[in-house]
Coordinates of C-alpha atoms and ligand atoms in Angstrom, one line a residue:
X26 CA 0.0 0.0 0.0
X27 CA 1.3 3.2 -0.9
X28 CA 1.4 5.9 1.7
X29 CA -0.2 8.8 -0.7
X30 CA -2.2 7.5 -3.7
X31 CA -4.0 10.5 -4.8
X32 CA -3.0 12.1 -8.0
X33 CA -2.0 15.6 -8.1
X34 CA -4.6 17.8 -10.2
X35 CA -2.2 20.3 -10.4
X36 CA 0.1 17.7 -12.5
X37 CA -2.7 16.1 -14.4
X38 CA -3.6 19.3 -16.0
X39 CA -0.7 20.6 -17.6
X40 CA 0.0 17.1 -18.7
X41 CA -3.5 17.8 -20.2
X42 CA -2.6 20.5 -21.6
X43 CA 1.1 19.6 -23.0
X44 CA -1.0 16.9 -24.9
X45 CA -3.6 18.9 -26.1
X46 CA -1.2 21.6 -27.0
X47 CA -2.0 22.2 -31.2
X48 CA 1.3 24.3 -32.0
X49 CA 5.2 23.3 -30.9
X50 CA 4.7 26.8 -29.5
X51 CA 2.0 26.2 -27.3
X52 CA 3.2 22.9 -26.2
X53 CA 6.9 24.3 -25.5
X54 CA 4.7 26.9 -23.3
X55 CA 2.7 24.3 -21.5
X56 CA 6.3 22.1 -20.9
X57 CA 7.3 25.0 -18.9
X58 CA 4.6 25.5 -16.7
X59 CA 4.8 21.8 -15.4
X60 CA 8.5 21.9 -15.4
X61 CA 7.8 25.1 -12.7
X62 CA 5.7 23.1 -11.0
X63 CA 7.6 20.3 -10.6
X64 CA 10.6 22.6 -9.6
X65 CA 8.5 23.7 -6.8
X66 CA 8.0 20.3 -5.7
X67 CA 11.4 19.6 -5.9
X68 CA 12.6 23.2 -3.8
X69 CA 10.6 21.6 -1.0
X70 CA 11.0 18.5 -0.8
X71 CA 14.8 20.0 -0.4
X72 CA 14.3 22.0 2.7
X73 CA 12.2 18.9 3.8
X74 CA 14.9 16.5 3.2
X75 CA 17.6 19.6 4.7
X76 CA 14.9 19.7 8.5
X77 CA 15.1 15.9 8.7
X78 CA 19.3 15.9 8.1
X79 CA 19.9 19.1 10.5
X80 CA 17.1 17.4 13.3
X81 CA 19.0 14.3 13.3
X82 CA 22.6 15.6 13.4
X83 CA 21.6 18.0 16.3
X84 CA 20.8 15.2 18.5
X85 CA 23.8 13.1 17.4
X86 CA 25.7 15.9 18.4
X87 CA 24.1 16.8 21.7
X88 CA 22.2 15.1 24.9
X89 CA 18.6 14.7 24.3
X90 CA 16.1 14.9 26.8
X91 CA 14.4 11.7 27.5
X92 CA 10.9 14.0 27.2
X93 CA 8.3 16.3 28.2
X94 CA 11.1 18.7 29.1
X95 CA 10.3 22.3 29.8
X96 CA 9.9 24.7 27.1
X97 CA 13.6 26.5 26.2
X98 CA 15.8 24.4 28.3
X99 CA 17.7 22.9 26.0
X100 CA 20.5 24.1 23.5
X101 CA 18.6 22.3 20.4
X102 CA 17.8 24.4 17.3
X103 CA 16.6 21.9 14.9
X104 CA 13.7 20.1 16.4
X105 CA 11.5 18.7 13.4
X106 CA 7.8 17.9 13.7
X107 CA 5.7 16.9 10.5
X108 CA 2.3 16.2 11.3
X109 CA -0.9 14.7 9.3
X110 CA -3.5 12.4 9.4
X111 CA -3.9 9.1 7.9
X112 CA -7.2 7.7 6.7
X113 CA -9.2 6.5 9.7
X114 CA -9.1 2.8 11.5
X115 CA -12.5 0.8 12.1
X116 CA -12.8 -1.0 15.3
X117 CA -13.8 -4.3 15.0
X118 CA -11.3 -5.6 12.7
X119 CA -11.1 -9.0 11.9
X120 CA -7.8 -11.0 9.9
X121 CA -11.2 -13.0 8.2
X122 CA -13.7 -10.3 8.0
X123 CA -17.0 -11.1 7.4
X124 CA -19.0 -10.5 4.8
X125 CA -21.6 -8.0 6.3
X126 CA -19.1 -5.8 8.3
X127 CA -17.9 -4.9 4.9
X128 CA -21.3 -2.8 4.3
X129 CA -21.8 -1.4 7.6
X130 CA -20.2 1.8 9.1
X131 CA -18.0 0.6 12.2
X132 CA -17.1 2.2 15.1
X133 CA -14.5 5.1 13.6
X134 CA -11.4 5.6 15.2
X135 CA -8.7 9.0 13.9
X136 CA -5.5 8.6 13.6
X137 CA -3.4 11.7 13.7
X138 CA 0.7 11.3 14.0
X139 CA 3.7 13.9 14.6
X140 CA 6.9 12.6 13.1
X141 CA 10.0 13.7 15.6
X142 CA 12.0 12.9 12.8
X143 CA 15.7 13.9 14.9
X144 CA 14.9 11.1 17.6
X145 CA 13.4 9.0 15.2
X146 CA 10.0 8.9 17.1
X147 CA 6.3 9.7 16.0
X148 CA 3.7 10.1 18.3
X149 CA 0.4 8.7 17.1
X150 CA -3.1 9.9 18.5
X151 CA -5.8 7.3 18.3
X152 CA -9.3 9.2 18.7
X153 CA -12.6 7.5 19.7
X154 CA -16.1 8.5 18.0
X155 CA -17.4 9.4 21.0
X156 CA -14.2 11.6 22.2
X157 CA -14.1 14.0 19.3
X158 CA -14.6 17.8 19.8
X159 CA -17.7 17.3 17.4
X160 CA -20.7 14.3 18.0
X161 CA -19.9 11.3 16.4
X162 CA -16.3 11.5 15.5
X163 CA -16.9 15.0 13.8
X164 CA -14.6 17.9 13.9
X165 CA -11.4 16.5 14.7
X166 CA -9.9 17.4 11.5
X167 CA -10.1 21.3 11.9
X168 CA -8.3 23.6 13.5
X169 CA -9.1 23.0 17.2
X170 CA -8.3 18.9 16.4
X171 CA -4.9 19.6 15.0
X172 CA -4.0 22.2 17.0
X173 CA -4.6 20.2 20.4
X174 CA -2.8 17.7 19.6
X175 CA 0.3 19.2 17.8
X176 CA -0.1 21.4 21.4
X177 CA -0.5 17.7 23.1
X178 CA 3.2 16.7 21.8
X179 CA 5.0 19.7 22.0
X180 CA 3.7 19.3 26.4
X181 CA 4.5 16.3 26.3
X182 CA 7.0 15.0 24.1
X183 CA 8.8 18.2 23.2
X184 CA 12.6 18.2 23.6
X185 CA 12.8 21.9 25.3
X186 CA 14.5 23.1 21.8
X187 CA 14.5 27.0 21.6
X188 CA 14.0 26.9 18.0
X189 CA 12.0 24.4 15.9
X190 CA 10.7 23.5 12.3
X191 CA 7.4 22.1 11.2
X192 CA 5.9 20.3 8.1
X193 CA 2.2 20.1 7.3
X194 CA 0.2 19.3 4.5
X195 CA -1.2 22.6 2.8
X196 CA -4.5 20.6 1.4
X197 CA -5.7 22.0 5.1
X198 CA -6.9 24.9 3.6
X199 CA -6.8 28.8 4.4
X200 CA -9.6 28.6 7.6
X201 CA -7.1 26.1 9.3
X202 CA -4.0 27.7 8.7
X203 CA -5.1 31.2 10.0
X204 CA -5.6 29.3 13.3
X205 CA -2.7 27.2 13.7
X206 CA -0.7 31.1 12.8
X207 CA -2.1 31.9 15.8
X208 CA -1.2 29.3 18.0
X209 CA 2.4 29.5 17.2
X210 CA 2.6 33.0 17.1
X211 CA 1.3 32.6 21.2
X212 CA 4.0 30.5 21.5
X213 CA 6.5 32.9 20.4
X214 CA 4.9 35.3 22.4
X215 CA 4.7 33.4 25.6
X216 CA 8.3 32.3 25.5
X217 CA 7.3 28.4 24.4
X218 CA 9.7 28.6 21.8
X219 CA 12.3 31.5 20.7
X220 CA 11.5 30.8 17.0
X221 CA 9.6 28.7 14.4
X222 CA 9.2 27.9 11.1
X223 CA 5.9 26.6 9.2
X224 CA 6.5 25.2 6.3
X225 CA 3.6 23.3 4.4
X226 CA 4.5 20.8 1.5
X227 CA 3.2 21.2 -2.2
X228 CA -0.2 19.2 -2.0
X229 CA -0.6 15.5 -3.1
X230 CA 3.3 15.7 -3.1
X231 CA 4.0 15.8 0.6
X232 CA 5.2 12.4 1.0
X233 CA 6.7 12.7 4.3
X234 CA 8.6 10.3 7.5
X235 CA 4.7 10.6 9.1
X236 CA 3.4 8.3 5.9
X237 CA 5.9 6.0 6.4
X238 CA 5.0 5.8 10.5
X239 CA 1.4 5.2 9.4
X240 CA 2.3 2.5 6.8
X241 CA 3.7 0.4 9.9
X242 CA 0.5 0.7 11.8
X243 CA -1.4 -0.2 8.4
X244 CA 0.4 -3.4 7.5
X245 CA 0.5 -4.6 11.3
X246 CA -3.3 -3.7 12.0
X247 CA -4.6 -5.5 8.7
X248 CA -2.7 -8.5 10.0
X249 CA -4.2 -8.2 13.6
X250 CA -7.5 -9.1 15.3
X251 CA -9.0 -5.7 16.8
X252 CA -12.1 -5.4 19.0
X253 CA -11.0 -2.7 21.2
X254 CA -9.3 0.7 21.2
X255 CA -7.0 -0.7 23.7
X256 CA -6.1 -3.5 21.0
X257 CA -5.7 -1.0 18.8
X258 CA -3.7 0.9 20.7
X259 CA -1.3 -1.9 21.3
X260 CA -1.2 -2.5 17.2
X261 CA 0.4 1.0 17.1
X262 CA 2.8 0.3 20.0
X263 CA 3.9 -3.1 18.2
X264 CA 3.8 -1.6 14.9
X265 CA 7.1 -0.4 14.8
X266 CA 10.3 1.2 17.9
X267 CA 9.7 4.2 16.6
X268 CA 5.9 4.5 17.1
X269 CA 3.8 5.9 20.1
X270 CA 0.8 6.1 21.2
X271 CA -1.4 8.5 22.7
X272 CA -5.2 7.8 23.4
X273 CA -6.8 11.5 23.1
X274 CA -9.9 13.4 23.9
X275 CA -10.8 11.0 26.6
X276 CA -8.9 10.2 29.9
X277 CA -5.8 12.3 28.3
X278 CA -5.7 15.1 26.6
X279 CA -8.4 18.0 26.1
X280 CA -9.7 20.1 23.4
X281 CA -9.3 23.2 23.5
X282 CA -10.8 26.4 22.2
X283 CA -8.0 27.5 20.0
X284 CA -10.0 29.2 17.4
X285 CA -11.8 31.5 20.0
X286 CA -8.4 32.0 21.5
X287 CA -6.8 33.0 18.2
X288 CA -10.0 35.1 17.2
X289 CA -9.6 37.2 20.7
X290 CA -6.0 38.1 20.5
X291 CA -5.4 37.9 16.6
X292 CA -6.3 38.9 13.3
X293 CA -6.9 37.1 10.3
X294 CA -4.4 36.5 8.4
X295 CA -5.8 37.9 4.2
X296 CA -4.1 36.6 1.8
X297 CA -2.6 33.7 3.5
X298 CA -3.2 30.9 0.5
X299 CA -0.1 32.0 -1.6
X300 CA 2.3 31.7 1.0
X301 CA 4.2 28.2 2.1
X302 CA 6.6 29.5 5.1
X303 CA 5.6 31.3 7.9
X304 CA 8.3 32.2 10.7
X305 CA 7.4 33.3 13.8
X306 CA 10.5 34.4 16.1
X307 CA 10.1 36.4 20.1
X308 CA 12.4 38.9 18.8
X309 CA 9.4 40.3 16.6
X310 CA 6.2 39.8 19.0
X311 CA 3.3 39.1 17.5
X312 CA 4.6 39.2 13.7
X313 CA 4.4 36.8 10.9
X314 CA 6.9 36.7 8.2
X315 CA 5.9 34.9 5.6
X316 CA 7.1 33.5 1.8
X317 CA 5.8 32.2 -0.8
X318 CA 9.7 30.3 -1.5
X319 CA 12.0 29.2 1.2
X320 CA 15.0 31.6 0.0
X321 CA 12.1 34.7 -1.0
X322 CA 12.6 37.8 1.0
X323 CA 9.6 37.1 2.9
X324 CA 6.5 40.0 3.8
X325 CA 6.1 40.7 7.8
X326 CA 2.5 41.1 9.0
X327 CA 1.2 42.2 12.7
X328 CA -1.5 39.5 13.5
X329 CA -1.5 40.7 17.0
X330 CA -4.6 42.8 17.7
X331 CA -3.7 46.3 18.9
X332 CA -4.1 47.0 22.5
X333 CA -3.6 43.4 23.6
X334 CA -1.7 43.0 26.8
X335 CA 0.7 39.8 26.0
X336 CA 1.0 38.9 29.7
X337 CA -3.1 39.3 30.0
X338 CA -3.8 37.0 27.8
X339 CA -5.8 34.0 28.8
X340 CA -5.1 30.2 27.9
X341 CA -8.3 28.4 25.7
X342 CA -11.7 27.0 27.3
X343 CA -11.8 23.5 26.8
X344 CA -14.4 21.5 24.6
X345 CA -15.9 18.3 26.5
X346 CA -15.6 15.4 24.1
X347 CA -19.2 15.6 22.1
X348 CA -19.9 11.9 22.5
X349 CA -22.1 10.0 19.9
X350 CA -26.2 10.7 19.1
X351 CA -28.8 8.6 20.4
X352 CA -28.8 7.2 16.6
X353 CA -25.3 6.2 16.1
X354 CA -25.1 4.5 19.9
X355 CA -28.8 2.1 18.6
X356 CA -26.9 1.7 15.3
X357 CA -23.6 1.0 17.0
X358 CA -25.8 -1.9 19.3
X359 CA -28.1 -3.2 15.9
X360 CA -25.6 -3.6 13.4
X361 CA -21.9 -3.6 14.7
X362 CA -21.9 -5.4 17.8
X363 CA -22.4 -8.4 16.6
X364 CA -18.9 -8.7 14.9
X365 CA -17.6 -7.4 18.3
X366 CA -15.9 -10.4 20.4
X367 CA -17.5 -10.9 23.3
X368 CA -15.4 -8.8 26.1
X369 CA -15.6 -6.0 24.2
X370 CA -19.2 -5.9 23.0
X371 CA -20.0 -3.3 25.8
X372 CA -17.0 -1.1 25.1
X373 CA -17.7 -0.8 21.6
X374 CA -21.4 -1.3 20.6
X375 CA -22.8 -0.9 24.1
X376 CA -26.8 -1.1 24.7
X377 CA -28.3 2.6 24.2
X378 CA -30.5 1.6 27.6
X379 CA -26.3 1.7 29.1
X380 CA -26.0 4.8 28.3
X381 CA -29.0 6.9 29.7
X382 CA -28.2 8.2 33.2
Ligands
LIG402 ZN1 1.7 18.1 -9.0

């Protein structure tokens, strides 16, 4: 199974076009557009490859923290984190699934990973249905999913690094991103980090060290009987050394109001789409500088609103988990738990009468 398997639109076009090109003129023309495009593909996949190198020669070079160390305590510089989701597990899983499972809609479980690419670690976050910021497994993919998490790791797994690089895919769109600008300019702000840099790949060519994390967890979960998130969670701990596990939105780790947060103390970023690098240092509180190309001169912006007192400002209200409707929990019961080994039946497809209070 390959990690990515969508096709680029961007690339499909001008190959389009290149073939339906009627002149060597208009063809030469068309051969040059992709040829940019693919130059910009290859630009970033650079710097990528560049974060990874400097990340893991930083920590050959110096002690690491075994974790959770406290922000800025530490001499490191080069701290990588790439981040993305992978498609979503289903919970029961069976090595010989039957036949009627295949129709049905299981019990969903997110899986959302941060690559530590320097320590050669990637933290996984397994998210229930019922634990998502949104009812039935909804909203975990917007800003206030990712940026919990990503918050989550740097908590807890950060390696107290002054400076640090990230890597995201940009498919995210413009909502997300004027968020997560937010969040790591606070951080800047409130002495979390001294600097960062955002840097989001070229969509549907962001192949990254988080794909190959996931592809692990993949070929050892298709392999394994699952009835339970706690199975589950052991798949991703076998999967592979270099894979963690974190169990979020339910007995660890909150959600928290980070686009309320962002939209208290900052503005909007306009504009934001064309650009791929944002840096965000404390030397320049509460600015953005952003490119559009890793070696462009870059544009600065004040995001912070005027007026705003940094050392006033006031950390996000967290979001209960939403748990699931009335429907999905008799659904759940009717359809599901009857693939569902017997321990687990209650943990995963529990009666709906079980859940009234
Ligand atoms: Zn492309």
């Amino acid at each position: 199974m390959s990690p990515k398997t969508d096709v680029c639109p961007v690339c499909e076009q001008h190959k389009d076009h290149i073939q339906s090109a009627m002149t060597e003129n208009d063809k030469l023309a068309a051969l040059d557009k992709y040829s940019a495009h693919l130059n910009e593909v290859k630009v970033e996949r650079q710097l990528y490859n560049q974060c990874v190198t400097n990340a893991r020669t930083e920590v050959a070079e110096q002690p690491v923290p075994v974790q959770a160390a406290s922000p800025m305590s530490t001499e490191l510089n080069n701290v990588h984190y790439t981040f993305d989701y992978s498609q979503a597990v289903s919970i029961p899983h069976h090595v010989c699934q039957v036949g009627p499972l295949y129709f049905a809609t299981p019990r969903k479980i997110q899986l959302f990973g941060v690559a530590m690419e320097g320590i050669k670690k990637q933290i996984n976050f397994l998210v229930d249905e019922d634990s998502t910021p949104g009812k039935n497994g909804t909203h975990v993919k917007g800003a206030i999913g990712v940026i919990s998490m990503l918050h989550y790791c740097f908590e807890n797994f950060g390696l107290g690094e002054k400076e640090c690089h990230l890597h995201c895919d940009n498919a995210s769109g413009e909502n997300k991103n004027k968020f997560m600008l937010a969040y790591l300019l606070w951080r800047t702000l409130s002495g979390k980090h001294s600097q960062i840099h955002l840097h989001m790949q070229v969509p549907y060519h962001g192949k990254s060290l988080v794909d190959a994390g996931f592809a692990y967890i993949k070929k050892l979960y298709r392999r394994s009987e699952v009835d339970s998130l706690d199975q589950l969670a052991s798949v991703v701990r076998k999967s592979a050394t270099s894979n963690e596990v974190v169990v979020f939105g339910g007995a660890d780790g909150e959600w928290l109001d980070w686009k309320t947060f962002a939209s208290n103390y900052f503005i909007p970023f306009k504009g934001i789409r064309k650009f791929r690098h944002f840096a965000f240092q404390a030397d320049k509180p509460g600015i953005v500088v952003a490119k559009e190309v890793p070696d462009s001169p870059g544009t600065e912006l004040k995001l912070l609103k005027a007026g705003v007192d940094i050392d006033a400002i006031q950390p996000p209200r967290v979001i209960p988990a939403a748990g699931l409707t009335r429907e999905r929990i008799q659904y759940l019961f009717k359809f599901i738990r009857p693939f569902v080994r017997a321990p687990y039946k209650d943990v995963v497809a529990p009666s709906p009468n079980a859940q009234e209070e």
